[in-house]
Amino acid sequence: MTDNAPRQFNFKAETKQLLHILIHSLYKDREVFLRELISNASDAINRLRFEMLTTPDALDPQAELKIHITADKDNRTLTITDTGIGMTHDEIVDHLGTIAQSSARKFLEAAKEKGQDASGMIGQFGVGFYSVFMVAEWVRVTSRSFRPEAQAVTWYATGDDSYEVSPAEMNERGTRVEIKLKEDAAEFAEEYRIKNIVHKHSDYIGFPIYVGSEEKPVNKQTSLWRTARNEIKEEDYKDFYRQTTLDFEDPLLRIHMVTDAPVQLYALLYLPARSERNMFSLRKDDGLKLYSRNILIDEYNKDLLPEYLRFVQGVVDSEDLPLNVSRETVQSSGLMPKLKKVLTNQVVKELENLAKKEAEKYNSFWGEFGAYLKQGIAANPAEADVIAPLLRFKTNLHPETWSSLEEYVSRMKDGQTVIHYLVSEDSKSALRSPHLDSFHAKGLEVILLTEPMDSFMLMGLRKFKDYELKSVAGADADGEDPARAESEAEKIPEEDFNALIGRFKRVLGERVADVRASKRLVQSVARLADADSNSNPDLQRVYKYLGREYEIPKKVLELNPSHEVLKNLLKLQADSELGDIVIEQIFDSALLVEGIHPDPSSMAPRVQRIIEAALAGK
Ligand code: ADP
């Protein structure tokens, strides 16, 4: 075999599968193949521009950055040429012999799930280079890398199991894709048809696209984010989102901003409808695409928005970023914090607007991303003031709807000086919590915190405006005495009550910090209050959620001196076994309502005995 002879390679199994689907697909919008090839060409030019910043000896430094499409109707051929980065021999084998981690792979995954229907999704996914085999009898790719020492190379395939690679003659930098169209695809050799497709799918490609011998580019050439807002159709915005994320659900919110001060920037940001990326998502990581004057500098930049807004998708482009920056030095350039500040403020402002104007959409946003914001407060208490207005909660008085802290404050009773909250496992047990007894009695509103993230959030959120947040489970949380007067008469006399306390202490021993009478209980027999009002009462939950070993912190068991159960308990002998069992159960139930019972099922045998005793007494 001489050096110049073509070498044959086999496609990887995955690629064969994909080719098989494409060749046999009855997909009617085959024109998307051109969009894919143009997009590859544009990527290649983008990457070249980036390389040129640091590689002064690139081949053909003066060549115009462009894409050229020519067609020959009689021969049914179509050629797409770009002056982009090009490929070396190894790169061409690597890139065109295997499926990149791209939408083509996602498509294959979907195809496996969907079987025959899959070809209907080709257009949505954009299966990349290989989509050309929907229309091609054969394809020849000839390429020359921008690296001055690299040789030109040709890749040739018919869509069978193998492809050929051989050395080529090509003097210019870039890539030429020649396509022999299938008979039934002859339309793609018509110039008017090609121009149409370019307008429809590739108008915003940032480099000129020439068709045939025309001297004027057929595409608009500005990127979408640099286009004036009033020239953009809603559909363009949605298309852009879909194509860059492969999320087929419309975004919840779109932010297109252009600013000049304090920094120059264009940004096109989207809030996805869901927090989970779908399995087909193109985005492999969080972060925004960062462009400097239309050149992609960083695909997943995480320094443009705070972590708690990491679900935001989109593009940021700034003229102020120096062009000779590498991806690494972008991070250290003093501009980043400024960009971040402007972007963060804008996103927060738009979210507040959304809440005002489209409450339902906002609630949907909150349902998906609320936990991120709560986490944001936990991680950056300094940002609590910025994030707090975005928070939403259910409360004891409005358990079905979301309320903001602002709304809570506007509903506060005269003389109320703190924002009350209750941490609980879920909203049902929250509403039954004995801690709420006196608040219910007085009609006081209490925020119900029922999500794991709430406990973390509380570590950073101790105040809203001038109002401190205060747990209703604290031992000193009373002060607000419910209407006790009428129940005063029904209280167990002090002497008896002290004896009762003695019994509880004997049975529960070390498990409680203390047992005492409560001033605050109305409906409930007992509650567990936090012994030390200075410690963060929510920390124990944080440990629990983190999966750390945690010991139930000792709490103060407060008893309701007017409660029938306790009165009946007094009627039992001081050493009655049933009495001890009931005391155990009162304690266990209190742990349960607090959501800190270590082993609820252990109660079953005891509950059974109590039932038996109750029935026997009837
Ligand atoms: P994707 O573009 O989604 O990565 P493709 O199958 O379309 O997947 O292309 C595979 C790879 O081939 C690209 O990632 C790129 O590295 C290379 N490639 C394709 N077209 C060109 C081109 N015109 N110039 C340079 N490289 C290209």
PDB file of C-alpha atoms in Angstrom, residues 409-418 442-444 467 480:
ATOM      1  CA  VAL A 409     -45.567  41.505  56.867  1.00  0.00           C
ATOM      2  CA  SER A 410     -48.499  43.427  55.430  1.00  0.00           C
ATOM      3  CA  ARG A 411     -50.863  41.053  57.250  1.00  0.00           C
ATOM      4  CA  MET A 412     -49.105  41.235  60.608  1.00  0.00           C
ATOM      5  CA  LYS A 413     -51.257  42.017  63.639  1.00  0.00           C
ATOM      6  CA  ASP A 414     -50.878  45.324  65.443  1.00  0.00           C
ATOM      7  CA  GLY A 415     -47.996  45.080  67.813  1.00  0.00           C
ATOM      8  CA  GLN A 416     -46.528  41.977  66.190  1.00  0.00           C
ATOM      9  CA  THR A 417     -42.779  42.384  66.100  1.00  0.00           C
ATOM     10  CA  VAL A 418     -41.475  39.109  64.729  1.00  0.00           C
ATOM     11  CA  LYS A 442     -54.978  34.392  68.445  1.00  0.00           C
ATOM     12  CA  GLY A 443     -55.258  34.264  64.678  1.00  0.00           C
ATOM     13  CA  LEU A 444     -51.532  34.882  64.310  1.00  0.00           C
ATOM     14  CA  TYR A 467     -38.496  41.766  61.520  1.00  0.00           C
ATOM     15  CA  GLU A 480     -48.133  35.841  73.526  1.00  0.00           C
TER      16      GLU A 480
END
